[in-house]
């Protein structure tokens, strides 16, 4: 039994939402980790509408997590959703969302949506706090999001000491002509990475939807 986990920075839905929804539908994730979830009201209406357009369900209706959240498909059972703020510079909103999911008939997997700071020392502090939170969760785990740094960054390397990169290291930013890998998926060693499947998305939609491109990975859940 497999679980497709994707990550997408929405840029606060400031762009073409129809194009964004078409892109998400092409990816067809079981769990979609979101960053830059909009904070300008009516938030609930906008995110609920996005989930409907994507054929997904909004599983975590809480924005204390610094504009991170998660959407899930009806193929996936949601066991719990928690949101955690991260201390950040004044005026900045940072946090992470932890969702416990289970493919129906399978064991639980923790999926963490993160959006790290623009400040390098702050990213390191955030990474350590997130990893400490993961230590308290049993079973396999996935961490996905916008790290605001590449693989030579300290926060990236901290995550890499405990987990491994499982998404393709294909540039994701900026969407029109990407040259930086800012968006990535990590997973614990007990999850098996399945061959990457490309999807029938449109370049025009990618450029119109957000300033980031999404990433995704198919993982085999142990014991399923």
PDB file of C-alpha atoms in Angstrom:
ATOM      1  CA  UNK A   1       0.000   0.000   0.000  1.00  0.00           C
ATOM      2  CA  UNK A   2       1.436   3.369  -1.003  1.00  0.00           C
ATOM      3  CA  UNK A   3       1.005   6.940   0.163  1.00  0.00           C
ATOM      4  CA  UNK A   4       1.588   9.884  -2.179  1.00  0.00           C
ATOM      5  CA  UNK A   5       2.780  12.896  -0.183  1.00  0.00           C
ATOM      6  CA  UNK A   6       3.083  16.266  -1.924  1.00  0.00           C
ATOM      7  CA  UNK A   7       4.085  19.763  -0.870  1.00  0.00           C
ATOM      8  CA  UNK A   8       3.055  23.091  -2.378  1.00  0.00           C
ATOM      9  CA  UNK A   9       3.701  26.720  -1.433  1.00  0.00           C
ATOM     10  CA  UNK A  10       0.428  28.501  -2.278  1.00  0.00           C
ATOM     11  CA  UNK A  11       1.768  32.069  -2.186  1.00  0.00           C
ATOM     12  CA  UNK A  12      -1.328  32.900  -0.129  1.00  0.00           C
ATOM     13  CA  UNK A  13      -3.592  32.120  -3.114  1.00  0.00           C
ATOM     14  CA  UNK A  14      -2.615  35.427  -4.704  1.00  0.00           C
ATOM     15  CA  UNK A  15      -2.365  33.866  -8.150  1.00  0.00           C
ATOM     16  CA  UNK A  16      -4.584  31.763 -10.420  1.00  0.00           C
ATOM     17  CA  UNK A  17      -6.446  29.419  -8.069  1.00  0.00           C
ATOM     18  CA  UNK A  18      -8.008  27.473 -10.952  1.00  0.00           C
ATOM     19  CA  UNK A  19      -4.541  26.765 -12.365  1.00  0.00           C
ATOM     20  CA  UNK A  20      -3.328  25.752  -8.908  1.00  0.00           C
ATOM     21  CA  UNK A  21      -6.234  23.337  -8.482  1.00  0.00           C
ATOM     22  CA  UNK A  22      -5.635  21.785 -11.903  1.00  0.00           C
ATOM     23  CA  UNK A  23      -1.980  21.240 -10.960  1.00  0.00           C
ATOM     24  CA  UNK A  24      -2.911  19.592  -7.659  1.00  0.00           C
ATOM     25  CA  UNK A  25      -5.439  17.369  -9.414  1.00  0.00           C
ATOM     26  CA  UNK A  26      -2.717  16.277 -11.837  1.00  0.00           C
ATOM     27  CA  UNK A  27      -0.472  15.308  -8.895  1.00  0.00           C
ATOM     28  CA  UNK A  28      -3.417  13.600  -7.130  1.00  0.00           C
ATOM     29  CA  UNK A  29      -1.833  13.376  -3.644  1.00  0.00           C
ATOM     30  CA  UNK A  30      -3.067  11.399  -0.671  1.00  0.00           C
ATOM     31  CA  UNK A  31      -1.617  14.080   1.609  1.00  0.00           C
ATOM     32  CA  UNK A  32      -0.866  17.633   0.442  1.00  0.00           C
ATOM     33  CA  UNK A  33       1.327  19.736   2.735  1.00  0.00           C
ATOM     34  CA  UNK A  34       0.648  23.456   2.298  1.00  0.00           C
ATOM     35  CA  UNK A  35       2.767  26.521   2.941  1.00  0.00           C
ATOM     36  CA  UNK A  36       1.723  30.175   2.787  1.00  0.00           C
ATOM     37  CA  UNK A  37      -1.877  29.317   3.483  1.00  0.00           C
ATOM     38  CA  UNK A  38      -3.720  32.657   3.203  1.00  0.00           C
ATOM     39  CA  UNK A  39      -4.238  34.624   6.412  1.00  0.00           C
ATOM     40  CA  UNK A  40      -6.499  37.399   5.087  1.00  0.00           C
ATOM     41  CA  UNK A  41     -10.203  36.630   5.782  1.00  0.00           C
ATOM     42  CA  UNK A  42     -12.305  34.846   4.828  1.00  0.00           C
ATOM     43  CA  UNK A  43      -9.606  32.184   5.292  1.00  0.00           C
ATOM     44  CA  UNK A  44     -11.919  29.233   5.944  1.00  0.00           C
ATOM     45  CA  UNK A  45     -13.979  29.925   2.838  1.00  0.00           C
ATOM     46  CA  UNK A  46     -10.925  30.275   0.602  1.00  0.00           C
ATOM     47  CA  UNK A  47      -9.140  27.136   1.789  1.00  0.00           C
ATOM     48  CA  UNK A  48     -12.333  25.080   1.803  1.00  0.00           C
ATOM     49  CA  UNK A  49     -13.006  26.199  -1.764  1.00  0.00           C
ATOM     50  CA  UNK A  50      -9.435  25.282  -2.777  1.00  0.00           C
ATOM     51  CA  UNK A  51      -9.818  21.804  -1.241  1.00  0.00           C
ATOM     52  CA  UNK A  52     -13.095  21.286  -3.110  1.00  0.00           C
ATOM     53  CA  UNK A  53     -11.522  22.330  -6.416  1.00  0.00           C
ATOM     54  CA  UNK A  54      -8.634  19.934  -5.796  1.00  0.00           C
ATOM     55  CA  UNK A  55     -10.914  17.020  -4.900  1.00  0.00           C
ATOM     56  CA  UNK A  56      -9.440  16.970  -1.385  1.00  0.00           C
ATOM     57  CA  UNK A  57     -10.535  17.624   2.197  1.00  0.00           C
ATOM     58  CA  UNK A  58      -9.176  20.344   4.486  1.00  0.00           C
ATOM     59  CA  UNK A  59      -8.061  18.340   7.493  1.00  0.00           C
ATOM     60  CA  UNK A  60      -6.663  21.059   9.745  1.00  0.00           C
ATOM     61  CA  UNK A  61      -8.639  24.233  10.298  1.00  0.00           C
ATOM     62  CA  UNK A  62      -6.190  26.111  12.463  1.00  0.00           C
ATOM     63  CA  UNK A  63      -3.764  28.874  11.535  1.00  0.00           C
ATOM     64  CA  UNK A  64      -1.672  29.119  14.668  1.00  0.00           C
ATOM     65  CA  UNK A  65       0.920  27.087  12.777  1.00  0.00           C
ATOM     66  CA  UNK A  66       2.297  29.995  10.786  1.00  0.00           C
ATOM     67  CA  UNK A  67       0.334  29.468   7.569  1.00  0.00           C
ATOM     68  CA  UNK A  68       1.020  25.763   7.186  1.00  0.00           C
ATOM     69  CA  UNK A  69      -1.774  23.235   6.890  1.00  0.00           C
ATOM     70  CA  UNK A  70      -2.708  20.023   5.101  1.00  0.00           C
ATOM     71  CA  UNK A  71      -5.260  18.667   2.645  1.00  0.00           C
ATOM     72  CA  UNK A  72      -6.017  14.954   2.369  1.00  0.00           C
ATOM     73  CA  UNK A  73      -7.781  12.678  -0.070  1.00  0.00           C
ATOM     74  CA  UNK A  74     -10.704  10.431   0.788  1.00  0.00           C
ATOM     75  CA  UNK A  75      -8.333   7.487   0.266  1.00  0.00           C
ATOM     76  CA  UNK A  76      -6.581   8.438   3.488  1.00  0.00           C
ATOM     77  CA  UNK A  77      -7.819   8.228   7.057  1.00  0.00           C
ATOM     78  CA  UNK A  78      -6.911  11.260   9.169  1.00  0.00           C
ATOM     79  CA  UNK A  79      -6.205  10.305  12.767  1.00  0.00           C
ATOM     80  CA  UNK A  80      -5.192  13.702  14.154  1.00  0.00           C
ATOM     81  CA  UNK A  81      -4.026  17.179  13.149  1.00  0.00           C
ATOM     82  CA  UNK A  82      -2.008  19.491  15.384  1.00  0.00           C
ATOM     83  CA  UNK A  83      -0.523  22.910  14.654  1.00  0.00           C
ATOM     84  CA  UNK A  84       2.558  24.356  16.286  1.00  0.00           C
ATOM     85  CA  UNK A  85       3.802  27.963  16.125  1.00  0.00           C
ATOM     86  CA  UNK A  86       7.511  28.661  15.856  1.00  0.00           C
ATOM     87  CA  UNK A  87       9.147  31.699  17.471  1.00  0.00           C
ATOM     88  CA  UNK A  88       9.977  34.136  14.706  1.00  0.00           C
ATOM     89  CA  UNK A  89      11.030  37.684  14.056  1.00  0.00           C
ATOM     90  CA  UNK A  90       8.415  40.334  14.694  1.00  0.00           C
ATOM     91  CA  UNK A  91       5.863  40.453  11.903  1.00  0.00           C
ATOM     92  CA  UNK A  92       6.815  37.004  10.568  1.00  0.00           C
ATOM     93  CA  UNK A  93       4.541  33.956  10.793  1.00  0.00           C
ATOM     94  CA  UNK A  94       6.206  30.562  11.049  1.00  0.00           C
ATOM     95  CA  UNK A  95       5.033  27.174  12.199  1.00  0.00           C
ATOM     96  CA  UNK A  96       4.429  23.569  11.258  1.00  0.00           C
ATOM     97  CA  UNK A  97       1.463  21.206  11.064  1.00  0.00           C
ATOM     98  CA  UNK A  98       1.628  17.552  12.108  1.00  0.00           C
ATOM     99  CA  UNK A  99      -0.946  15.199  10.627  1.00  0.00           C
ATOM    100  CA  UNK A 100      -1.250  11.541  11.585  1.00  0.00           C
ATOM    101  CA  UNK A 101      -2.680   9.643   8.622  1.00  0.00           C
ATOM    102  CA  UNK A 102      -3.249   6.013   7.723  1.00  0.00           C
ATOM    103  CA  UNK A 103      -4.014   4.488   4.358  1.00  0.00           C
ATOM    104  CA  UNK A 104      -7.216   2.575   5.025  1.00  0.00           C
ATOM    105  CA  UNK A 105      -6.146  -0.771   6.391  1.00  0.00           C
ATOM    106  CA  UNK A 106      -2.595   0.433   7.028  1.00  0.00           C
ATOM    107  CA  UNK A 107      -0.516   1.727   9.951  1.00  0.00           C
ATOM    108  CA  UNK A 108      -0.207   5.378  10.961  1.00  0.00           C
ATOM    109  CA  UNK A 109       2.324   7.754   9.407  1.00  0.00           C
ATOM    110  CA  UNK A 110       3.173  11.220  10.753  1.00  0.00           C
ATOM    111  CA  UNK A 111       3.314  13.875   8.029  1.00  0.00           C
ATOM    112  CA  UNK A 112       4.790  17.285   8.908  1.00  0.00           C
ATOM    113  CA  UNK A 113       4.257  20.399   6.793  1.00  0.00           C
ATOM    114  CA  UNK A 114       6.963  23.020   7.368  1.00  0.00           C
ATOM    115  CA  UNK A 115       7.849  26.494   6.143  1.00  0.00           C
ATOM    116  CA  UNK A 116      11.142  27.683   7.554  1.00  0.00           C
ATOM    117  CA  UNK A 117      12.344  31.237   8.112  1.00  0.00           C
ATOM    118  CA  UNK A 118      14.191  33.486   5.682  1.00  0.00           C
ATOM    119  CA  UNK A 119      16.814  33.911   8.420  1.00  0.00           C
ATOM    120  CA  UNK A 120      19.446  31.119   8.488  1.00  0.00           C
ATOM    121  CA  UNK A 121      20.047  30.942  12.287  1.00  0.00           C
ATOM    122  CA  UNK A 122      16.290  30.954  12.850  1.00  0.00           C
ATOM    123  CA  UNK A 123      15.890  28.072  10.384  1.00  0.00           C
ATOM    124  CA  UNK A 124      18.314  26.010  12.462  1.00  0.00           C
ATOM    125  CA  UNK A 125      16.382  26.713  15.655  1.00  0.00           C
ATOM    126  CA  UNK A 126      13.135  25.806  13.900  1.00  0.00           C
ATOM    127  CA  UNK A 127      14.590  22.562  12.535  1.00  0.00           C
ATOM    128  CA  UNK A 128      15.705  21.504  16.009  1.00  0.00           C
ATOM    129  CA  UNK A 129      12.281  22.238  17.493  1.00  0.00           C
ATOM    130  CA  UNK A 130      10.510  20.297  14.738  1.00  0.00           C
ATOM    131  CA  UNK A 131      12.833  17.310  15.130  1.00  0.00           C
ATOM    132  CA  UNK A 132      12.278  17.286  18.889  1.00  0.00           C
ATOM    133  CA  UNK A 133       8.534  17.172  18.247  1.00  0.00           C
ATOM    134  CA  UNK A 134       8.970  14.261  15.844  1.00  0.00           C
ATOM    135  CA  UNK A 135      10.899  12.312  18.477  1.00  0.00           C
ATOM    136  CA  UNK A 136       7.697  12.049  20.501  1.00  0.00           C
ATOM    137  CA  UNK A 137       5.723  10.452  17.647  1.00  0.00           C
ATOM    138  CA  UNK A 138       5.758   6.687  17.088  1.00  0.00           C
ATOM    139  CA  UNK A 139       6.222   4.986  13.741  1.00  0.00           C
ATOM    140  CA  UNK A 140       7.319   6.279  10.331  1.00  0.00           C
ATOM    141  CA  UNK A 141       7.379   9.980   9.523  1.00  0.00           C
ATOM    142  CA  UNK A 142       7.488  12.303   6.518  1.00  0.00           C
ATOM    143  CA  UNK A 143       8.540  15.953   6.545  1.00  0.00           C
ATOM    144  CA  UNK A 144       7.658  18.127   3.562  1.00  0.00           C
ATOM    145  CA  UNK A 145       7.761  21.811   2.797  1.00  0.00           C
ATOM    146  CA  UNK A 146       9.541  24.967   1.794  1.00  0.00           C
ATOM    147  CA  UNK A 147      12.863  25.103   3.642  1.00  0.00           C
ATOM    148  CA  UNK A 148      13.949  28.456   2.173  1.00  0.00           C
ATOM    149  CA  UNK A 149      17.391  26.918   1.687  1.00  0.00           C
ATOM    150  CA  UNK A 150      19.078  24.232  -0.392  1.00  0.00           C
ATOM    151  CA  UNK A 151      20.944  21.051   0.536  1.00  0.00           C
ATOM    152  CA  UNK A 152      24.029  22.949   1.733  1.00  0.00           C
ATOM    153  CA  UNK A 153      21.914  24.724   4.397  1.00  0.00           C
ATOM    154  CA  UNK A 154      22.277  23.836   8.072  1.00  0.00           C
ATOM    155  CA  UNK A 155      18.577  23.172   8.653  1.00  0.00           C
ATOM    156  CA  UNK A 156      18.436  20.879   5.602  1.00  0.00           C
ATOM    157  CA  UNK A 157      21.455  18.996   6.935  1.00  0.00           C
ATOM    158  CA  UNK A 158      19.887  18.665  10.395  1.00  0.00           C
ATOM    159  CA  UNK A 159      16.813  17.050   8.876  1.00  0.00           C
ATOM    160  CA  UNK A 160      19.094  14.885   6.748  1.00  0.00           C
ATOM    161  CA  UNK A 161      20.827  13.465   9.813  1.00  0.00           C
ATOM    162  CA  UNK A 162      17.562  11.863  10.955  1.00  0.00           C
ATOM    163  CA  UNK A 163      15.696  11.399   7.680  1.00  0.00           C
ATOM    164  CA  UNK A 164      16.569  11.120   4.009  1.00  0.00           C
ATOM    165  CA  UNK A 165      15.487  13.151   1.002  1.00  0.00           C
ATOM    166  CA  UNK A 166      12.928  11.138  -0.974  1.00  0.00           C
ATOM    167  CA  UNK A 167      11.623  13.685  -3.496  1.00  0.00           C
ATOM    168  CA  UNK A 168      13.486  14.423  -6.741  1.00  0.00           C
ATOM    169  CA  UNK A 169      16.091  17.170  -6.335  1.00  0.00           C
ATOM    170  CA  UNK A 170      14.587  19.115  -9.202  1.00  0.00           C
ATOM    171  CA  UNK A 171      14.566  22.926  -8.864  1.00  0.00           C
ATOM    172  CA  UNK A 172      11.217  24.249  -7.628  1.00  0.00           C
ATOM    173  CA  UNK A 173      11.707  28.035  -7.460  1.00  0.00           C
ATOM    174  CA  UNK A 174      10.861  30.306  -9.209  1.00  0.00           C
ATOM    175  CA  UNK A 175       8.074  28.471 -10.977  1.00  0.00           C
ATOM    176  CA  UNK A 176       8.635  29.982 -14.416  1.00  0.00           C
ATOM    177  CA  UNK A 177      12.353  29.138 -14.635  1.00  0.00           C
ATOM    178  CA  UNK A 178      13.349  27.232 -11.481  1.00  0.00           C
ATOM    179  CA  UNK A 179      16.992  27.201 -10.435  1.00  0.00           C
ATOM    180  CA  UNK A 180      16.741  26.460  -6.684  1.00  0.00           C
ATOM    181  CA  UNK A 181      15.563  23.388  -4.771  1.00  0.00           C
ATOM    182  CA  UNK A 182      13.646  24.983  -1.912  1.00  0.00           C
ATOM    183  CA  UNK A 183      10.774  22.490  -1.675  1.00  0.00           C
ATOM    184  CA  UNK A 184      11.570  18.951  -0.598  1.00  0.00           C
ATOM    185  CA  UNK A 185      10.229  15.809   1.067  1.00  0.00           C
ATOM    186  CA  UNK A 186      12.165  13.853   3.718  1.00  0.00           C
ATOM    187  CA  UNK A 187      11.180  10.469   5.144  1.00  0.00           C
ATOM    188  CA  UNK A 188      12.384   8.095   7.832  1.00  0.00           C
ATOM    189  CA  UNK A 189      14.279   4.981   6.654  1.00  0.00           C
ATOM    190  CA  UNK A 190      11.362   2.668   7.427  1.00  0.00           C
ATOM    191  CA  UNK A 191       9.420   4.064   4.448  1.00  0.00           C
ATOM    192  CA  UNK A 192      10.325   2.660   1.025  1.00  0.00           C
ATOM    193  CA  UNK A 193      10.544   5.111  -1.881  1.00  0.00           C
ATOM    194  CA  UNK A 194       8.678   3.913  -4.962  1.00  0.00           C
ATOM    195  CA  UNK A 195       9.680   4.867  -8.534  1.00  0.00           C
ATOM    196  CA  UNK A 196       8.841   8.487  -9.253  1.00  0.00           C
ATOM    197  CA  UNK A 197       5.783   9.018 -11.424  1.00  0.00           C
ATOM    198  CA  UNK A 198       5.579  12.116 -13.592  1.00  0.00           C
ATOM    199  CA  UNK A 199       2.162  13.754 -13.979  1.00  0.00           C
ATOM    200  CA  UNK A 200       0.344  15.421 -16.906  1.00  0.00           C
ATOM    201  CA  UNK A 201       0.574  19.006 -15.711  1.00  0.00           C
ATOM    202  CA  UNK A 202       0.718  22.102 -17.910  1.00  0.00           C
ATOM    203  CA  UNK A 203       3.613  24.557 -17.840  1.00  0.00           C
ATOM    204  CA  UNK A 204       1.149  27.432 -18.180  1.00  0.00           C
ATOM    205  CA  UNK A 205      -0.685  26.271 -15.072  1.00  0.00           C
ATOM    206  CA  UNK A 206       2.552  25.869 -13.089  1.00  0.00           C
ATOM    207  CA  UNK A 207       3.566  29.437 -13.852  1.00  0.00           C
ATOM    208  CA  UNK A 208       0.110  30.875 -13.227  1.00  0.00           C
ATOM    209  CA  UNK A 209      -0.581  28.984  -9.975  1.00  0.00           C
ATOM    210  CA  UNK A 210       2.245  30.086  -7.643  1.00  0.00           C
ATOM    211  CA  UNK A 211       5.869  31.194  -7.524  1.00  0.00           C
ATOM    212  CA  UNK A 212       6.850  27.644  -6.405  1.00  0.00           C
ATOM    213  CA  UNK A 213       6.412  24.284  -8.087  1.00  0.00           C
ATOM    214  CA  UNK A 214       5.003  21.355  -6.115  1.00  0.00           C
ATOM    215  CA  UNK A 215       6.992  18.248  -5.184  1.00  0.00           C
ATOM    216  CA  UNK A 216       5.681  14.762  -4.471  1.00  0.00           C
ATOM    217  CA  UNK A 217       6.777  11.232  -3.718  1.00  0.00           C
ATOM    218  CA  UNK A 218       5.166   7.801  -3.521  1.00  0.00           C
ATOM    219  CA  UNK A 219       6.051   5.860  -0.377  1.00  0.00           C
ATOM    220  CA  UNK A 220       5.348   2.275   0.559  1.00  0.00           C
ATOM    221  CA  UNK A 221       3.958   2.044   4.074  1.00  0.00           C
ATOM    222  CA  UNK A 222       5.523  -0.769   6.129  1.00  0.00           C
ATOM    223  CA  UNK A 223       3.203  -3.466   7.361  1.00  0.00           C
ATOM    224  CA  UNK A 224       0.333  -2.299   5.172  1.00  0.00           C
TER     225      UNK A 224
END
